[in-house]
Coordinates of C-alpha atoms and ligand atoms in Angstrom, one line a residue:
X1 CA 20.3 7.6 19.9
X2 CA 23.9 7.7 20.8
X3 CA 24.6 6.1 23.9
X4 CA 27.2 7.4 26.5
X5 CA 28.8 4.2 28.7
X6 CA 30.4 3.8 31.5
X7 CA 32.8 0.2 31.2
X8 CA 33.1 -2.0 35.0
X9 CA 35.6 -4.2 34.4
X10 CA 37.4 -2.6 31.2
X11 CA 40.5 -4.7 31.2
X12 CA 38.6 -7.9 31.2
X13 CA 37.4 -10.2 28.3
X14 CA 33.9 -8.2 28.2
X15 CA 35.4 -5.2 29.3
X16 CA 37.7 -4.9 25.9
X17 CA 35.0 -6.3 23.5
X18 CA 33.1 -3.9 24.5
X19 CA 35.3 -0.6 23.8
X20 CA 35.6 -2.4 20.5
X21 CA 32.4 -1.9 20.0
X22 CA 32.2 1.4 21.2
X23 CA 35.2 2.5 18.7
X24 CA 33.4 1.2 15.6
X25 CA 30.1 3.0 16.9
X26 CA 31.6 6.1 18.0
X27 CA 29.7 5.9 21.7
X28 CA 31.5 7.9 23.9
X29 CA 33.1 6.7 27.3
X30 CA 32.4 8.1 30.8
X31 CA 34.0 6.0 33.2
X32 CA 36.3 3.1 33.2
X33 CA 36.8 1.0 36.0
X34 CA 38.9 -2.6 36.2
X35 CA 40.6 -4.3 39.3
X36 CA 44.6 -4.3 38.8
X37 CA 45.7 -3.9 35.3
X38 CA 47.4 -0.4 35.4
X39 CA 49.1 -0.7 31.9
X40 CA 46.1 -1.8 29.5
X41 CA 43.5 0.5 31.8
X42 CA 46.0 3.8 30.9
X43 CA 46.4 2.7 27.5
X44 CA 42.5 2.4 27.4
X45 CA 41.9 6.0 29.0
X46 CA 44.0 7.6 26.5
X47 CA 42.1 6.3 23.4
X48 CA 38.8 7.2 25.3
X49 CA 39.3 10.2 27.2
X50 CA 36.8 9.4 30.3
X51 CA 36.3 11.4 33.1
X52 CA 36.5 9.0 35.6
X53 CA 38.4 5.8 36.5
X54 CA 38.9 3.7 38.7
X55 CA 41.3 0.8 39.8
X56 CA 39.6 -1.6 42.5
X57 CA 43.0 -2.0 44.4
X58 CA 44.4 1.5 45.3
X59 CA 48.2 1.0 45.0
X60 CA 48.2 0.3 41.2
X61 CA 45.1 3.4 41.8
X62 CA 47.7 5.7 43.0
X63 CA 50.7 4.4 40.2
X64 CA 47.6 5.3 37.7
X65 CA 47.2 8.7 38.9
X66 CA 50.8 9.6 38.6
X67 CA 51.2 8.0 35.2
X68 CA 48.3 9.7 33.6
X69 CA 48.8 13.3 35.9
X70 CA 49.1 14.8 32.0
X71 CA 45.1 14.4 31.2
X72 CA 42.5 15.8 32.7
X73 CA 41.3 12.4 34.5
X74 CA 39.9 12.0 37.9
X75 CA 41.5 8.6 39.1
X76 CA 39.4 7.2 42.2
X77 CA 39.6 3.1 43.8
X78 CA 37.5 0.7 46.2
X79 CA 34.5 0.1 45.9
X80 CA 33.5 3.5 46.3
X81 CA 35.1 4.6 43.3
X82 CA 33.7 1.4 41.2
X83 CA 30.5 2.8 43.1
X84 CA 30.9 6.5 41.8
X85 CA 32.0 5.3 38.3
X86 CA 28.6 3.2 38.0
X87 CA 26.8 6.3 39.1
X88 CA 28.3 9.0 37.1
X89 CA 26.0 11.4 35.9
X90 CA 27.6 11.7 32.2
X91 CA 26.5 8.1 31.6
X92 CA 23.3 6.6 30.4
X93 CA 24.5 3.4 30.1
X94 CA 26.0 1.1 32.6
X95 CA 27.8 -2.2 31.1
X96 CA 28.8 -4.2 34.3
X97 CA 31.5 -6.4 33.0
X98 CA 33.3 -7.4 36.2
X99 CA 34.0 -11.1 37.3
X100 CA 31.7 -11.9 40.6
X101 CA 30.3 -10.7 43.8
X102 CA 31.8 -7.6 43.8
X103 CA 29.8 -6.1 41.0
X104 CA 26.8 -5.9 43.2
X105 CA 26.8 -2.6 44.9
X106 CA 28.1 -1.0 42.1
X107 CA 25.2 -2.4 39.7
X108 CA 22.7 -0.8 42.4
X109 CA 24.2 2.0 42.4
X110 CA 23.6 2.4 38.5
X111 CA 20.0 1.3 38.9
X112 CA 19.1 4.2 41.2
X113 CA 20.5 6.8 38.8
X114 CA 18.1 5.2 36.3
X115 CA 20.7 3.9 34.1
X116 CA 20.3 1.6 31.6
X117 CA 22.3 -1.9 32.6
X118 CA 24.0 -3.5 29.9
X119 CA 24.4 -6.5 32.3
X120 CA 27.2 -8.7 32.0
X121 CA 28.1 -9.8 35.6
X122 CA 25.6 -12.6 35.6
X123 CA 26.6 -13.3 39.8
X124 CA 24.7 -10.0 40.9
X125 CA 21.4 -11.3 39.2
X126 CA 22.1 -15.2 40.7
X127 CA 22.9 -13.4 44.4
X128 CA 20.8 -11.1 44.5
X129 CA 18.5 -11.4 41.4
X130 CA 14.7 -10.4 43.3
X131 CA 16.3 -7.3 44.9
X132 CA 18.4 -6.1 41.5
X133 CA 15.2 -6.8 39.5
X134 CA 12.6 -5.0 42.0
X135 CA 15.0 -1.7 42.5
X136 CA 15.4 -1.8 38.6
X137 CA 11.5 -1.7 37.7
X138 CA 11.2 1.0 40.8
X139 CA 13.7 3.5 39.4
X140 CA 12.7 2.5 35.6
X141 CA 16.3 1.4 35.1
X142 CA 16.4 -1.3 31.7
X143 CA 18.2 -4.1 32.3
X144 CA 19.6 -5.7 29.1
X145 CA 21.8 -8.9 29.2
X146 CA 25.1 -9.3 27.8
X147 CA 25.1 -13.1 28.5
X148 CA 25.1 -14.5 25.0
X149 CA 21.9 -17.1 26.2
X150 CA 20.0 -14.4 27.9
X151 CA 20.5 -12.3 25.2
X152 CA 19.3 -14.2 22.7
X153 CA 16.2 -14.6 24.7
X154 CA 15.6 -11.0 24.8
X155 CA 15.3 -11.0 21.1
X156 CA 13.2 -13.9 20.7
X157 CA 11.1 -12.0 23.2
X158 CA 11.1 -9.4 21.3
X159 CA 7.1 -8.8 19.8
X160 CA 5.8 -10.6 22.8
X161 CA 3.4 -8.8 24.4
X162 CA 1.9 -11.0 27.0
X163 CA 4.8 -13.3 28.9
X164 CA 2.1 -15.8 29.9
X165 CA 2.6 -16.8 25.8
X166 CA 5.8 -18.1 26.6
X167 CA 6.0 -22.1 27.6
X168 CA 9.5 -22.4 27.7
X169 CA 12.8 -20.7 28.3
X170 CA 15.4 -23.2 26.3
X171 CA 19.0 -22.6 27.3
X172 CA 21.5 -23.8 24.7
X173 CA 25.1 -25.4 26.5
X174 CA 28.3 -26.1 24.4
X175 CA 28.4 -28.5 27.1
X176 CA 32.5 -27.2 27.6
X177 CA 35.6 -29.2 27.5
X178 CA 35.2 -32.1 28.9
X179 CA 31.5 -32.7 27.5
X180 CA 31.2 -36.7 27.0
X181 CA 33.8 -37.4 30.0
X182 CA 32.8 -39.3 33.0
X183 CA 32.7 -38.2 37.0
X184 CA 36.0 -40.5 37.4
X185 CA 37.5 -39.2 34.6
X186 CA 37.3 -35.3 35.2
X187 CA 39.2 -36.2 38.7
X188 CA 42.2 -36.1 36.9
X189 CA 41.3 -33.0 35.0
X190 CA 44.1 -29.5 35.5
X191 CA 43.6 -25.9 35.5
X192 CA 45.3 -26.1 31.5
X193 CA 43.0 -28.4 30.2
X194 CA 39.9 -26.8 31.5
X195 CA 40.9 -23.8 29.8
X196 CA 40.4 -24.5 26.3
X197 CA 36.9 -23.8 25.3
X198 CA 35.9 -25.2 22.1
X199 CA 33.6 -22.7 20.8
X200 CA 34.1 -19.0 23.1
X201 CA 36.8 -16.9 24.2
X202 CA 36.3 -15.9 27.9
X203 CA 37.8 -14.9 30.9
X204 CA 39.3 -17.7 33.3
X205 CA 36.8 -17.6 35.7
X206 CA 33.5 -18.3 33.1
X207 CA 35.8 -20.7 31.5
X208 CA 36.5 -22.7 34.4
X209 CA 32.5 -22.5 35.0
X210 CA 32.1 -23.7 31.6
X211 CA 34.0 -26.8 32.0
X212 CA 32.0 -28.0 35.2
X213 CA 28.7 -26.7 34.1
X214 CA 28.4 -24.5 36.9
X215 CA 27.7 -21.6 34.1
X216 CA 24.4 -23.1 33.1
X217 CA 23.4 -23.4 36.2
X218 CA 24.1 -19.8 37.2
X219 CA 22.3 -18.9 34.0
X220 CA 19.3 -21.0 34.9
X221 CA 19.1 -18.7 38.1
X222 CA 19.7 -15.7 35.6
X223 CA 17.2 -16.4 33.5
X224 CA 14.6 -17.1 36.0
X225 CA 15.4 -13.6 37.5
X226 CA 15.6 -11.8 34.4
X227 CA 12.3 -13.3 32.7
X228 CA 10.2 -13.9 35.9
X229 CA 10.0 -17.7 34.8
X230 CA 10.1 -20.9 37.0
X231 CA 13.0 -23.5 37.0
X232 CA 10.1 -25.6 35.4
X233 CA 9.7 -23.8 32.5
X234 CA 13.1 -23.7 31.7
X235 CA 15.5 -26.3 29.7
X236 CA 18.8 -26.8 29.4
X237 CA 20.0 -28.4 25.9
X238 CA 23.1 -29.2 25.2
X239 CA 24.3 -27.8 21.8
X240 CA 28.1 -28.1 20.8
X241 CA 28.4 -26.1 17.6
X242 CA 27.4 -22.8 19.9
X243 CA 25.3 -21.2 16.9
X244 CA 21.7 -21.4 18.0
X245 CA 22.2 -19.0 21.4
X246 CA 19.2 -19.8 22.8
X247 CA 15.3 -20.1 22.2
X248 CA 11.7 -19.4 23.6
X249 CA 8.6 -21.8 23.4
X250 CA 5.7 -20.1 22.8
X251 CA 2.3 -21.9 24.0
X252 CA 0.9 -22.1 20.4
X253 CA 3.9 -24.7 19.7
X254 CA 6.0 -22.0 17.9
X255 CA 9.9 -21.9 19.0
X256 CA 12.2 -18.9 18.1
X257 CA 15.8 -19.2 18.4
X258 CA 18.5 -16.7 17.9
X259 CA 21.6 -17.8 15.7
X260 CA 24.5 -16.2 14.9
X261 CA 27.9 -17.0 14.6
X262 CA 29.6 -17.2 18.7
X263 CA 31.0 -13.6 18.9
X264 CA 30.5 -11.7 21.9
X265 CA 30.4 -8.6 20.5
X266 CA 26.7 -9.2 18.9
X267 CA 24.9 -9.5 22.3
X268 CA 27.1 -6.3 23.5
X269 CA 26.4 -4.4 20.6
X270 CA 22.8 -5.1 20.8
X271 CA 22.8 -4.1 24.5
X272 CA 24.1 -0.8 23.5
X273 CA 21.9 -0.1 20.5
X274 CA 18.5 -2.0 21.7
X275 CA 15.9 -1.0 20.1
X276 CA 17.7 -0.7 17.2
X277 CA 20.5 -2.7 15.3
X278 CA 23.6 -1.4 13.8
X279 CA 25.8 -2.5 11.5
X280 CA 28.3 -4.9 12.3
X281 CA 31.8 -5.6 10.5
X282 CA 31.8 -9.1 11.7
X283 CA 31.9 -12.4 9.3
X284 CA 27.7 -13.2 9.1
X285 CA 26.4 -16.9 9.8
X286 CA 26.9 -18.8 6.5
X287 CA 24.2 -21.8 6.9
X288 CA 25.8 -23.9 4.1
X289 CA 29.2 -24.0 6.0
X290 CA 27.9 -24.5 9.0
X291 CA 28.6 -28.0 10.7
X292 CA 25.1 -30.4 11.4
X293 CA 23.5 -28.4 14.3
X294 CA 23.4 -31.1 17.4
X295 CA 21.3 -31.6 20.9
X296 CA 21.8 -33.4 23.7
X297 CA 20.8 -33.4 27.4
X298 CA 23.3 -32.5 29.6
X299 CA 24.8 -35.1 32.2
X300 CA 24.2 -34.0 36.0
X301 CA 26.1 -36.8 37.5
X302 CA 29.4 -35.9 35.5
X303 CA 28.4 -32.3 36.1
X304 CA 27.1 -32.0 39.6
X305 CA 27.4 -28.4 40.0
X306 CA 24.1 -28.1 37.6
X307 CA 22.4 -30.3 39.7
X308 CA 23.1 -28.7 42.7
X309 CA 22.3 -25.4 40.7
X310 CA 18.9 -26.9 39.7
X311 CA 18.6 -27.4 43.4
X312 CA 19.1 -23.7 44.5
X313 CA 17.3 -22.4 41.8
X314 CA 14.3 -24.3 43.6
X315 CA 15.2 -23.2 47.1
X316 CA 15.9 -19.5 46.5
X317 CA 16.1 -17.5 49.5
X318 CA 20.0 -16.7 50.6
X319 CA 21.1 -20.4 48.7
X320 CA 21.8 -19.0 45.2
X321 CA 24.1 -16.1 46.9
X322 CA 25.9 -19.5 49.2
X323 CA 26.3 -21.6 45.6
X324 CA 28.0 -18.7 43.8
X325 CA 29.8 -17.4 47.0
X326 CA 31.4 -20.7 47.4
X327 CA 31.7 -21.7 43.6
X328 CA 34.3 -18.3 42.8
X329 CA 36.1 -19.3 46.0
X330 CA 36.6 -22.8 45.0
X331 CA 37.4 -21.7 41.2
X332 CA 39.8 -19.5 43.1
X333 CA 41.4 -22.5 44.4
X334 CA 41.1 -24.4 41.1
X335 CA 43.3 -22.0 39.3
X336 CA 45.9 -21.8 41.6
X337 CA 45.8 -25.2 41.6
X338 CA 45.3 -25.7 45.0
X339 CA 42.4 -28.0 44.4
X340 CA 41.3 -30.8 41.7
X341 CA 38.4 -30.3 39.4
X342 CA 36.0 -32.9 41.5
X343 CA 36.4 -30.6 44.4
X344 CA 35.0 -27.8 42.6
X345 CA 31.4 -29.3 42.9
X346 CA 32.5 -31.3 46.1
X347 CA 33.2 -27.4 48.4
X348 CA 30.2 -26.1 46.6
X349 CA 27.9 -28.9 48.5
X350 CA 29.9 -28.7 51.8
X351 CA 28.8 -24.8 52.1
X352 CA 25.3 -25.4 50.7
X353 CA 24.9 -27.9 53.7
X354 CA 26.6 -26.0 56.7
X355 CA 25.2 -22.2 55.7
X356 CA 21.9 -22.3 56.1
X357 CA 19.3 -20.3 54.3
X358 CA 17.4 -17.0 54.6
X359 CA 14.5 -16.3 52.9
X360 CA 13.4 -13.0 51.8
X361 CA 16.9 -11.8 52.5
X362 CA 18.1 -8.4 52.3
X363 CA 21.1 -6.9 50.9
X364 CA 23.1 -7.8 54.3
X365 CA 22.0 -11.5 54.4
X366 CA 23.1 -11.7 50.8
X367 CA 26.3 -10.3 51.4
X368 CA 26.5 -12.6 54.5
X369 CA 25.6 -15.7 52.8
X370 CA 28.4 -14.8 50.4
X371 CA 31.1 -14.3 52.9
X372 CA 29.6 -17.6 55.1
X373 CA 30.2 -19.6 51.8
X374 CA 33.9 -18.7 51.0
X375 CA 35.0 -19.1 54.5
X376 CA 34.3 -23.0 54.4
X377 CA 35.3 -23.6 51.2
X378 CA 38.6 -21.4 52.0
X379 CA 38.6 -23.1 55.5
Ligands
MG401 MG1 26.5 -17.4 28.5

């Protein structure tokens, strides 16, 4: 079956990986939606012809609408058009690719209409990952990850019938640039050197994430919420060649992992043709040139923004929403060099210990906890 998708947060890493893909498999495109970037977004609604899109900020919105006036194009912003776009009826597939918070209403909005999520905005699932998950199984909306990890744990999931089989979730970690450096010496760390990753290319805000760890942790939360599992049952290995992506312990002892060479467009392409598999143009895995495969465990007091993930991942309630609320502000602030590396983890603690939590929240004390969190880190 040839899916029709609707792309939030086109212009972004994700975002253009995945109309890649959708070139080489023909899918066509109902919607497009990014924040600001007028030039590659028009250039993107020529090739693909949608019916809708959006920009987030409505001045480059309005410059869109006059440049594009020749095609019959509906150009809408805010987060009501992100909202309509994630909604539109032409779509059956939702790939949320956006960077952060604001990818939450729209992601519900796409779950109501049934949709399925191709779900790559892994800070909706660590904010608000009970709600997301409960909406999705009442309107029978699929949720397939994007996330390379998470992904690969949907396929080694794959034939399981019974979840109470699995033992153990195991996470791999490229462990970033700086794995192997001390607390003291990240201190000194800039904006230019945490922006080399080894293995993946990203967007700045994951990369940034990658460096302090912080992505692991948000992907502990996201894999708890995704797979229904306890932070007990799930491990975090650090693995710097980036070819296994993940793996699943079954109780019988058995452990499946998911290899592959560290493209993102597999785990998109696999969200857009799950059940099935298509073919992909992309170099395969040779095993005999691949370098010694490596584990480690990861290092908590270099990388405190694990542990203090590990920590909310434990608490629940509103504390997941405060860690990642406060985390993009402080990353924020990171890349406009406003603040060192060590104060990345140092402001996520400071708003984990003056907001306090809520438990069972609702969409409002989730959006609160959120907004609580940025204003002392930003403060
Ligand atoms: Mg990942």
């Amino acid at each position: 079956m040839k899916r029709v998708i609707s792309v939030l947060g086109s212009t972004g890493s994700i975002g253009r990986q995945t109309l890649e893909v959708a070139r080489e498999l023909g899918l066509p495109v109902a919607a497009l939606a990014a924040r600001s970037s007028l030039e590659l977004l028009e250039r993107q609604t020529r090739e693909f012809h949608p019916k809708l899109v959006v920009l987030y900020e409505m001045e480059a919105a309005l410059e869109l609408a006059r440049r594009i006036s020749d095609l019959p194009v509906r150009v809408a912003y805010g987060m009501e058009g992100l909202t309509e776009a994630a909604a539109l009826e032409e779509a059956d597939t939702v790939v949320t690719a956006m960077v952060g918070m604001v990818g939450l209403r729209p992601t519900l909005a796409a779950i109501r209409k049934g949709k399925r999520i191709a779900l790559a905005n892994k800070e909706t699932l660590v904010c608000a990952g009970e709600l997301v998950m409960e909406e999705a199984r009442r309107w029978g909306a699929e949720i397939v990850p994007v996330d390379s990890e998470h992904s690969a744990i949907f396929q080694c999931l794959q034939g399981c019938r019974d979840r109470r089989e699995v033992r153990r979730l195991i996470l791999t970690c490229s462990g970033g640039p700086f794995f192997g450096k001390s607390y003291q010496e990240l201190e000194y760390m800039k904006r230019k050197d945490a922006l080399q990753h080894p293995n993946w290319s990203m967007g700045a805000k994951i990369t940034i994430d990658s460096a302090t760890l912080m992505n692991k942790g948000l992907e502990l939360i996201e894999a708890m919420r995704l797979y229904h599992m306890p932070p007990e049952q799930i491990q975090i290995v650090i693995h710097r060649q980036s070819i296994i992506h993940s793996l699943v312990e079954y109780w019988d002892g058995a452990v499946l992992a998911q290899m592959g060479t560290p493209d993102m467009k597999l785990p998109i392409r696999y969200a857009l043709t799950y059940p099935e598999r298509s073919q992909s143009a992309a170099a395969p895995l040779d095993l005999l040139s691949c370098p010694p495969l490596t584990f480690a465990p990861p290092d908590p007091e270099a990388f405190p923004c694990l542990a203090l993930a590990m920590d909310c991942a434990r608490t629940g309630g509103t504390s997941c929403a405060v860690l990642n609320g406060a985390n993009e502000a402080a990353v924020g602030l990171f890349l406009r060099e406003k603040i060192g590396f060590n104060d990345i983890p140092r402001l996520v603690k400071k708003a984990l210990d003056q907001v306090e939590v809520k438990w069972n929240p609702s969409l409002a004390d989730i959006l609160e906890a959120d907004q609580r969190a940025r204003c002392v880190v930003t403060a």
